[in-house]
Short mmCIF file of C-alpha atoms in Angstrom, two decimals:
data_model
loop_
_atom_site.label_atom_id
_atom_site.label_comp_id
_atom_site.label_asym_id
_atom_site.label_seq_id
_atom_site.Cartn_x
_atom_site.Cartn_y
_atom_site.Cartn_z
CA UNK A 1 55.47 -44.10 -107.25
CA UNK A 2 57.54 -43.39 -103.96
CA UNK A 3 60.42 -43.04 -102.54
CA UNK A 4 62.43 -42.14 -105.94
CA UNK A 5 63.46 -38.48 -104.34
CA UNK A 6 67.13 -38.63 -102.61
CA UNK A 7 67.35 -38.46 -99.99
CA UNK A 8 63.97 -40.40 -99.74
CA UNK A 9 64.46 -43.29 -102.52
CA UNK A 10 64.62 -47.16 -101.98
CA UNK A 11 68.60 -47.28 -102.46
CA UNK A 12 69.09 -44.09 -99.81
CA UNK A 13 66.70 -45.44 -97.39
CA UNK A 14 68.39 -49.07 -97.75
CA UNK A 15 71.77 -47.36 -96.75
CA UNK A 16 70.29 -45.63 -94.10
CA UNK A 17 68.90 -48.92 -92.55
CA UNK A 18 72.22 -50.89 -92.99
CA UNK A 19 74.16 -47.99 -91.14
CA UNK A 20 71.69 -48.18 -88.32
CA UNK A 21 71.65 -51.81 -87.84
CA UNK A 22 74.87 -53.55 -90.08
CA UNK A 23 73.81 -57.20 -88.35
CA UNK A 24 69.99 -56.83 -89.91
CA UNK A 25 68.60 -58.18 -93.05
CA UNK A 26 67.05 -55.43 -94.72
CA UNK A 27 62.79 -56.42 -96.44
CA UNK A 28 63.12 -53.25 -98.84
CA UNK A 29 60.01 -53.48 -99.82
CA UNK A 30 57.34 -56.58 -98.75
CA UNK A 31 55.21 -58.26 -101.50
CA UNK A 32 56.36 -55.21 -103.35
CA UNK A 33 57.90 -53.58 -106.52
CA UNK A 34 61.23 -53.03 -104.83
CA UNK A 35 61.61 -56.65 -104.72
CA UNK A 36 62.89 -56.36 -108.24
CA UNK A 37 65.58 -53.62 -107.41
CA UNK A 38 69.82 -54.89 -105.83
CA UNK A 39 68.76 -53.58 -102.52
CA UNK A 40 67.98 -54.95 -99.80
CA UNK A 41 68.34 -58.64 -99.02
CA UNK A 42 64.18 -60.72 -99.52
CA UNK A 43 62.45 -62.17 -102.30
CA UNK A 44 59.30 -60.74 -100.27
CA UNK A 45 56.30 -62.08 -101.93
CA UNK A 46 52.13 -61.55 -101.06
CA UNK A 47 49.85 -64.40 -102.60
CA UNK A 48 46.49 -64.99 -100.93
CA UNK A 49 45.35 -67.54 -100.20
CA UNK A 50 47.42 -69.62 -100.89
CA UNK A 51 51.39 -69.27 -100.62
CA UNK A 52 53.49 -69.33 -103.41
CA UNK A 53 56.33 -69.93 -104.54
CA UNK A 54 58.98 -67.37 -104.42
CA UNK A 55 63.15 -68.14 -104.99
CA UNK A 56 65.72 -66.65 -104.38
CA UNK A 57 67.55 -64.26 -106.92
CA UNK A 58 71.03 -63.42 -106.39
CA UNK A 59 72.35 -62.45 -103.05
CA UNK A 60 68.42 -62.43 -101.55
CA UNK A 61 66.50 -65.12 -100.30
CA UNK A 62 62.75 -66.25 -100.67
CA UNK A 63 60.17 -65.54 -98.30
CA UNK A 64 56.61 -65.77 -98.33
CA UNK A 65 55.82 -62.29 -96.65
CA UNK A 66 51.93 -62.85 -96.63
CA UNK A 67 49.77 -65.54 -97.53
CA UNK A 68 46.43 -67.22 -96.14
CA UNK A 69 43.37 -64.96 -94.57
CA UNK A 70 41.53 -68.20 -94.37
CA UNK A 71 38.39 -67.98 -92.16
CA UNK A 72 35.15 -69.60 -90.63
CA UNK A 73 32.64 -67.36 -88.83
CA UNK A 74 31.56 -68.56 -85.95
CA UNK A 75 27.85 -67.15 -85.24
CA UNK A 76 27.27 -65.53 -82.48
CA UNK A 77 31.45 -64.56 -82.16
CA UNK A 78 31.58 -62.02 -84.30
CA UNK A 79 32.78 -58.41 -83.66
CA UNK A 80 29.55 -57.31 -86.11
CA UNK A 81 27.59 -59.66 -87.04
CA UNK A 82 27.10 -60.46 -91.05
CA UNK A 83 30.20 -57.93 -91.80
CA UNK A 84 33.32 -60.21 -91.63
CA UNK A 85 35.15 -60.63 -94.89
CA UNK A 86 38.46 -62.49 -95.47
CA UNK A 87 40.26 -63.59 -98.42
CA UNK A 88 38.86 -67.41 -98.43
CA UNK A 89 35.77 -67.95 -96.38
CA UNK A 90 35.36 -71.60 -95.22
CA UNK A 91 32.68 -73.01 -93.74
CA UNK A 92 33.42 -74.31 -90.38
CA UNK A 93 36.39 -74.75 -88.05
CA UNK A 94 37.87 -77.72 -89.75
CA UNK A 95 37.45 -76.67 -93.08
CA UNK A 96 40.04 -73.40 -91.62
CA UNK A 97 41.96 -75.79 -89.93
CA UNK A 98 42.27 -78.16 -93.04
CA UNK A 99 43.16 -75.50 -95.05
CA UNK A 100 45.84 -74.17 -92.88
CA UNK A 101 47.52 -77.83 -92.44
CA UNK A 102 47.35 -78.09 -96.69
CA UNK A 103 49.07 -74.54 -96.87
CA UNK A 104 51.32 -76.14 -94.50
CA UNK A 105 52.26 -78.39 -96.44
CA UNK A 106 52.73 -76.64 -99.70
CA UNK A 107 55.21 -74.22 -97.78
CA UNK A 108 56.82 -77.39 -96.78
CA UNK A 109 57.62 -78.99 -100.42
CA UNK A 110 58.90 -75.88 -101.06
CA UNK A 111 61.57 -75.80 -98.30
CA UNK A 112 64.57 -76.22 -99.46
CA UNK A 113 64.41 -73.06 -101.14
CA UNK A 114 62.39 -70.89 -99.23
CA UNK A 115 63.89 -69.23 -96.13
CA UNK A 116 60.40 -67.68 -94.30
CA UNK A 117 57.39 -67.61 -94.50
CA UNK A 118 54.41 -65.86 -92.68
CA UNK A 119 50.64 -66.75 -92.72
CA UNK A 120 48.12 -63.89 -91.72
CA UNK A 121 45.76 -62.94 -90.03
CA UNK A 122 45.94 -64.99 -86.63
CA UNK A 123 44.68 -62.79 -84.76
CA UNK A 124 42.54 -60.69 -87.07
CA UNK A 125 38.91 -60.93 -84.46
CA UNK A 126 36.91 -57.92 -86.24
CA UNK A 127 35.99 -57.16 -89.94
CA UNK A 128 38.58 -59.35 -91.09
CA UNK A 129 37.47 -62.52 -89.07
CA UNK A 130 40.52 -64.28 -90.84
CA UNK A 131 41.90 -65.31 -87.10
CA UNK A 132 42.35 -68.24 -84.96
CA UNK A 133 40.28 -67.19 -82.77
CA UNK A 134 36.73 -65.97 -82.94
CA UNK A 135 35.84 -61.80 -81.40
CA UNK A 136 35.87 -63.27 -77.83
CA UNK A 137 38.75 -64.54 -77.84
CA UNK A 138 37.21 -68.10 -77.69
CA UNK A 139 39.17 -70.66 -79.82
CA UNK A 140 37.64 -71.72 -83.17
CA UNK A 141 39.42 -74.94 -82.96
CA UNK A 142 39.10 -78.36 -81.05
CA UNK A 143 41.24 -79.69 -79.56
CA UNK A 144 42.36 -81.96 -82.46
CA UNK A 145 42.00 -79.03 -84.89
CA UNK A 146 44.45 -77.39 -82.77
CA UNK A 147 46.62 -80.18 -82.32
CA UNK A 148 46.73 -80.86 -86.27
CA UNK A 149 47.62 -77.39 -86.68
CA UNK A 150 50.65 -77.77 -84.20
CA UNK A 151 51.40 -80.57 -86.09
CA UNK A 152 52.10 -78.92 -89.42
CA UNK A 153 53.64 -75.58 -88.19
CA UNK A 154 56.42 -78.28 -86.21
CA UNK A 155 56.82 -80.51 -89.74
CA UNK A 156 58.07 -77.13 -90.57
CA UNK A 157 60.37 -76.24 -88.38
CA UNK A 158 61.49 -79.35 -88.42
CA UNK A 159 62.47 -79.61 -91.40
CA UNK A 160 64.27 -76.26 -91.73
CA UNK A 161 66.53 -77.12 -89.06
CA UNK A 162 67.68 -79.75 -91.34
CA UNK A 163 69.50 -77.02 -93.95
CA UNK A 164 72.83 -75.58 -92.55
CA UNK A 165 72.99 -71.48 -91.80
CA UNK A 166 76.48 -70.14 -94.33
CA UNK A 167 77.55 -66.60 -92.51
CA UNK A 168 78.33 -64.72 -95.83
CA UNK A 169 82.35 -64.50 -96.36
#
């Protein structure tokens, strides 16, 4: 219901963005309805907690602009004890690490048509307690859990490097 009146409509704002930064891609409406409009460069979906499966549309690349929000609440490590919330609560940091690794594997299975993904919220530590740290900035994870998360991320990075980036003609 917004961005409908010129010069502040979606098409005009995208045109202004392209004029100011012609070498940058434009995400017209991160996770929103303007993805279906012809302006912009990305089909960006938000899906919680599990990563969705967007597809490229025309000249738009596919992106999971937000997914995740997994939280294990560690007693004595909360900003306001008993007030944490998240998109998906799990019982332990091990469950949080395992869930993240499974999500990364799902994204890995989509790597052939998916260009980007954004896990949220690795740093939320206050009322949304779905970060990878506790409120006191201590890690939730053991070294083995951290290594599993790192390995899952490295698999995504390595798989993405198998695809050639082609410049627009």
